[in-house]
Amino acid sequence: MAKYGIDIPSARFLTFEGGEGVGKSTQVKRLAARLSEQDIPVVRTREPGGTPKAEAIRSFILQGKPESWGVGAEAVLFAAARLDHVNGLIAPALEDGKWVICDRFADSTRAYQGLTGGVEDGLIDALEDLALNGQRPDLTLILDMNPEVAFERVRQRALDDGMPAIADRFEKEDIEFHRRLREGFLTIAKDNPDRCVVLSADQDEGALAADIWQVVTQRFPELVPEEEPA
């Protein structure tokens, strides 16, 4: 029995999306911790990655090695990583009754390689159908922020940590790319209103976490504790 006085809520699959530097990883950690405090079994993962094979593909892509092959090849690589991730981690965890929270998922391929990179919808759709293997998110939280502000946040974080601001394959793209990317995610949200919720990431970390929790509990009311008898 969970803290609610009812059985642990059914397994759910949640994804976080958005551009570079909007704070997805931080909010994934915070939400996973909040659910764990409520005795809900939760798996926190990321894309590309989550399994050894997918992590190897992640390293290959983010180092920029396949960049010369074109965005279509990148989309195929992301789909290959996603297929292994879904079959090796996400689907088994959901079958075990665990909640899965993923930092990026299929919407990132559609936004980066499709809507921003120009890969045709037909290929994106086919790769998505193959890689998801029926596992579609119950809720997608899209963190939205002006890319100029987001990149200043990334730069300041690196300075605060005493680390050089090393850009990966996508962070090094020009600001116009990231403006188009932002619009891509907003288009995905508009096209999928039943699944996607857009939240402003240009606010305090704690305030954003509170907004996320409000959305999650509204979407899944079984999370709200039952009132104790008077």
CSV table of C-alpha atoms in Angstrom, one decimal:
chain,number,residue,atom,x,y,z
A,1,MET,CA,0.0,0.0,0.0
A,2,ALA,CA,1.2,3.5,-0.7
A,3,LYS,CA,0.9,6.6,1.4
A,4,TYR,CA,-2.5,7.4,-0.3
A,5,GLY,CA,-4.4,4.7,1.5
A,6,ILE,CA,-4.9,3.1,-1.9
A,7,ASP,CA,-2.8,0.9,-4.2
A,8,ILE,CA,0.2,2.4,-5.9
A,9,PRO,CA,-1.0,4.3,-9.0
A,10,SER,CA,-0.7,2.4,-12.3
A,11,ALA,CA,2.5,2.7,-14.2
A,12,ARG,CA,2.9,5.9,-16.3
A,13,PHE,CA,5.3,7.1,-19.0
A,14,LEU,CA,6.3,10.7,-18.8
A,15,THR,CA,8.7,12.6,-21.1
A,16,PHE,CA,10.4,16.0,-20.8
A,17,GLU,CA,11.2,18.0,-24.0
A,18,GLY,CA,12.6,21.4,-25.0
A,19,GLY,CA,15.6,23.1,-26.4
A,20,GLU,CA,19.1,23.3,-25.0
A,21,GLY,CA,19.6,24.7,-21.5
A,22,VAL,CA,16.0,24.8,-20.4
A,23,GLY,CA,16.5,22.7,-17.3
A,24,LYS,CA,15.0,19.4,-18.3
A,25,SER,CA,17.5,17.2,-16.5
A,26,THR,CA,17.1,19.1,-13.3
A,27,GLN,CA,13.3,18.9,-13.4
A,28,VAL,CA,13.4,15.2,-14.3
A,29,LYS,CA,15.4,14.6,-11.1
A,30,ARG,CA,13.1,16.7,-9.0
A,31,LEU,CA,9.9,15.0,-10.3
A,32,ALA,CA,11.4,11.5,-9.8
A,33,ALA,CA,12.4,12.4,-6.3
A,34,ARG,CA,8.9,13.7,-5.6
A,35,LEU,CA,7.3,10.5,-6.8
A,36,SER,CA,9.7,8.4,-4.9
A,37,GLU,CA,8.8,10.3,-1.7
A,38,GLN,CA,5.2,9.1,-2.3
A,39,ASP,CA,6.3,5.5,-2.5
A,40,ILE,CA,5.9,5.3,-6.2
A,41,PRO,CA,8.5,3.1,-8.0
A,42,VAL,CA,10.1,5.3,-10.6
A,43,VAL,CA,12.8,4.9,-13.3
A,44,ARG,CA,14.7,8.0,-14.5
A,45,THR,CA,16.3,7.7,-17.9
A,46,ARG,CA,17.4,9.8,-20.9
A,47,GLU,CA,17.7,9.9,-24.7
A,48,PRO,CA,19.7,9.1,-26.5
A,49,GLY,CA,20.8,6.6,-23.9
A,50,GLY,CA,19.3,4.6,-21.1
A,51,THR,CA,20.9,1.3,-22.2
A,52,PRO,CA,24.5,0.4,-22.9
A,53,LYS,CA,24.0,0.3,-26.7
A,54,ALA,CA,22.0,3.5,-26.7
A,55,GLU,CA,24.6,5.3,-24.6
A,56,ALA,CA,27.3,4.2,-27.1
A,57,ILE,CA,25.2,5.7,-29.9
A,58,ARG,CA,24.7,8.9,-27.8
A,59,SER,CA,28.4,9.4,-27.5
A,60,PHE,CA,28.9,8.8,-31.2
A,61,ILE,CA,26.2,11.4,-32.2
A,62,LEU,CA,27.0,14.1,-29.7
A,63,GLN,CA,30.7,14.0,-30.6
A,64,GLY,CA,29.5,15.0,-34.1
A,65,LYS,CA,30.9,12.0,-35.8
A,66,PRO,CA,27.9,11.3,-38.1
A,67,GLU,CA,27.3,15.0,-38.8
A,68,SER,CA,28.8,14.7,-42.3
A,69,TRP,CA,26.3,11.9,-43.1
A,70,GLY,CA,23.4,14.4,-42.9
A,71,VAL,CA,20.3,14.8,-40.6
A,72,GLY,CA,18.6,11.8,-42.1
A,73,ALA,CA,21.3,9.5,-40.9
A,74,GLU,CA,21.2,11.1,-37.5
A,75,ALA,CA,17.5,10.4,-37.3
A,76,VAL,CA,18.1,6.8,-38.1
A,77,LEU,CA,20.8,6.5,-35.4
A,78,PHE,CA,18.5,8.1,-32.8
A,79,ALA,CA,15.7,5.7,-33.8
A,80,ALA,CA,18.1,2.7,-33.4
A,81,ALA,CA,19.1,4.0,-29.9
A,82,ARG,CA,15.4,4.5,-29.1
A,83,LEU,CA,14.4,1.0,-30.1
A,84,ASP,CA,17.0,-0.6,-27.8
A,85,HIS,CA,16.0,1.8,-25.1
A,86,VAL,CA,12.3,1.0,-25.4
A,87,ASN,CA,12.8,-2.7,-25.5
A,88,GLY,CA,15.6,-2.9,-23.0
A,89,LEU,CA,14.4,-0.5,-20.3
A,90,ILE,CA,11.2,1.4,-20.8
A,91,ALA,CA,8.8,-1.4,-21.7
A,92,PRO,CA,10.1,-3.8,-19.0
A,93,ALA,CA,9.9,-1.0,-16.4
A,94,LEU,CA,6.3,-0.2,-17.3
A,95,GLU,CA,5.4,-3.9,-17.3
A,96,ASP,CA,6.8,-4.1,-13.8
A,97,GLY,CA,4.4,-1.3,-12.7
A,98,LYS,CA,7.0,1.4,-12.5
A,99,TRP,CA,6.7,5.0,-13.6
A,100,VAL,CA,9.2,6.0,-16.2
A,101,ILE,CA,10.4,9.6,-16.6
A,102,CYS,CA,12.6,10.2,-19.7
A,103,ASP,CA,14.7,13.3,-20.5
A,104,ARG,CA,13.9,13.6,-24.2
A,105,PHE,CA,12.1,11.0,-26.4
A,106,ALA,CA,10.7,10.7,-29.9
A,107,ASP,CA,9.5,14.4,-30.0
A,108,SER,CA,13.2,15.4,-30.0
A,109,THR,CA,13.9,13.6,-33.2
A,110,ARG,CA,10.8,15.1,-34.8
A,111,ALA,CA,11.8,18.6,-33.6
A,112,TYR,CA,15.6,18.5,-34.3
A,113,GLN,CA,15.9,16.3,-37.4
A,114,GLY,CA,12.4,16.8,-38.7
A,115,LEU,CA,10.9,20.2,-38.2
A,116,THR,CA,14.2,22.0,-37.8
A,117,GLY,CA,16.6,19.8,-39.8
A,118,GLY,CA,14.3,19.2,-42.8
A,119,VAL,CA,13.9,15.4,-42.7
A,120,GLU,CA,10.6,14.5,-44.4
A,121,ASP,CA,7.7,13.7,-42.2
A,122,GLY,CA,7.3,10.3,-43.8
A,123,LEU,CA,10.7,9.1,-42.6
A,124,ILE,CA,10.2,10.6,-39.2
A,125,ASP,CA,6.8,8.8,-38.9
A,126,ALA,CA,8.2,5.5,-40.0
A,127,LEU,CA,11.2,5.6,-37.6
A,128,GLU,CA,8.9,6.6,-34.8
A,129,ASP,CA,6.5,3.7,-35.4
A,130,LEU,CA,9.5,1.3,-35.5
A,131,ALA,CA,11.3,2.6,-32.5
A,132,LEU,CA,8.4,3.2,-30.1
A,133,ASN,CA,7.0,-0.3,-30.5
A,134,GLY,CA,3.7,0.9,-29.1
A,135,GLN,CA,5.2,2.7,-26.1
A,136,ARG,CA,3.9,6.3,-26.3
A,137,PRO,CA,4.1,8.8,-23.4
A,138,ASP,CA,1.1,9.4,-21.2
A,139,LEU,CA,2.2,13.0,-20.7
A,140,THR,CA,4.9,15.2,-22.3
A,141,LEU,CA,6.1,18.3,-20.5
A,142,ILE,CA,7.7,20.8,-22.9
A,143,LEU,CA,9.9,23.3,-21.2
A,144,ASP,CA,9.9,26.5,-23.2
A,145,MET,CA,12.4,29.4,-23.1
A,146,ASN,CA,13.9,32.0,-25.3
A,147,PRO,CA,17.1,30.3,-26.6
A,148,GLU,CA,19.2,33.4,-26.0
A,149,VAL,CA,18.3,33.3,-22.3
A,150,ALA,CA,18.8,29.5,-22.2
A,151,PHE,CA,22.3,29.7,-23.7
A,152,GLU,CA,23.2,32.5,-21.2
A,153,ARG,CA,22.1,30.2,-18.5
A,154,VAL,CA,24.3,27.4,-19.8
A,155,ARG,CA,27.3,29.7,-20.1
A,156,GLN,CA,26.8,31.0,-16.5
A,157,ARG,CA,26.4,27.5,-15.1
A,158,ALA,CA,29.7,26.5,-16.7
A,159,LEU,CA,31.4,29.6,-15.2
A,160,ASP,CA,29.9,28.9,-11.8
A,161,ASP,CA,31.2,25.3,-11.9
A,162,GLY,CA,34.6,26.5,-13.1
A,163,MET,CA,34.3,24.4,-16.3
A,164,PRO,CA,34.8,25.4,-19.9
A,165,ALA,CA,31.6,25.8,-21.9
A,166,ILE,CA,32.1,22.9,-24.3
A,167,ALA,CA,29.4,22.7,-26.9
A,168,ASP,CA,28.1,19.3,-28.2
A,169,ARG,CA,26.8,18.5,-31.7
A,170,PHE,CA,23.6,20.5,-31.2
A,171,GLU,CA,24.6,23.3,-28.7
A,172,LYS,CA,27.1,24.6,-31.3
A,173,GLU,CA,24.4,25.3,-33.9
A,174,ASP,CA,23.7,29.0,-34.5
A,175,ILE,CA,20.9,30.9,-32.6
A,176,GLU,CA,18.6,30.8,-35.7
A,177,PHE,CA,18.7,27.0,-35.5
A,178,HIS,CA,17.6,27.1,-31.9
A,179,ARG,CA,14.8,29.6,-32.6
A,180,ARG,CA,13.5,27.2,-35.2
A,181,LEU,CA,13.9,24.4,-32.8
A,182,ARG,CA,11.8,26.2,-30.2
A,183,GLU,CA,9.0,26.7,-32.7
A,184,GLY,CA,9.3,23.1,-33.6
A,185,PHE,CA,8.5,22.0,-30.1
A,186,LEU,CA,5.6,24.5,-29.8
A,187,THR,CA,4.2,23.0,-33.1
A,188,ILE,CA,4.4,19.5,-31.6
A,189,ALA,CA,2.6,20.7,-28.5
A,190,LYS,CA,-0.1,22.4,-30.7
A,191,ASP,CA,-0.5,19.2,-32.7
A,192,ASN,CA,-0.8,17.0,-29.6
A,193,PRO,CA,-2.8,18.9,-27.1
A,194,ASP,CA,-4.0,15.8,-25.3
A,195,ARG,CA,-0.5,14.7,-24.5
A,196,CYS,CA,1.7,17.8,-24.4
A,197,VAL,CA,1.8,20.6,-21.9
A,198,VAL,CA,4.0,23.7,-22.4
A,199,LEU,CA,5.5,25.3,-19.3
A,200,SER,CA,7.6,28.4,-19.1
A,201,ALA,CA,11.2,27.4,-18.0
A,202,ASP,CA,12.1,31.1,-17.6
A,203,GLN,CA,11.4,31.1,-13.8
A,204,ASP,CA,12.9,29.9,-10.6
A,205,GLU,CA,13.8,26.2,-10.5
A,206,GLY,CA,11.5,25.6,-7.5
A,207,ALA,CA,8.6,27.5,-9.1
A,208,LEU,CA,8.9,25.4,-12.3
A,209,ALA,CA,9.0,22.2,-10.2
A,210,ALA,CA,5.7,23.3,-8.5
A,211,ASP,CA,4.1,24.0,-11.9
A,212,ILE,CA,5.2,20.6,-13.1
A,213,TRP,CA,3.7,18.8,-10.1
A,214,GLN,CA,0.5,20.7,-10.5
A,215,VAL,CA,0.2,19.5,-14.1
A,216,VAL,CA,1.1,15.9,-13.2
A,217,THR,CA,-1.4,15.7,-10.4
A,218,GLN,CA,-4.1,17.2,-12.5
A,219,ARG,CA,-3.4,14.7,-15.3
A,220,PHE,CA,-3.2,11.8,-12.8
A,221,PRO,CA,-5.6,12.5,-10.0
A,222,GLU,CA,-4.8,9.2,-8.4
A,223,LEU,CA,-1.6,10.9,-7.1
A,224,VAL,CA,-3.6,13.2,-4.8
A,225,PRO,CA,-3.8,11.8,-1.3
A,226,GLU,CA,-7.2,10.8,0.1
A,227,GLU,CA,-8.6,12.9,2.8
A,228,GLU,CA,-8.3,11.4,6.3
A,229,PRO,CA,-11.6,10.6,7.9
A,230,ALA,CA,-12.7,13.4,10.3
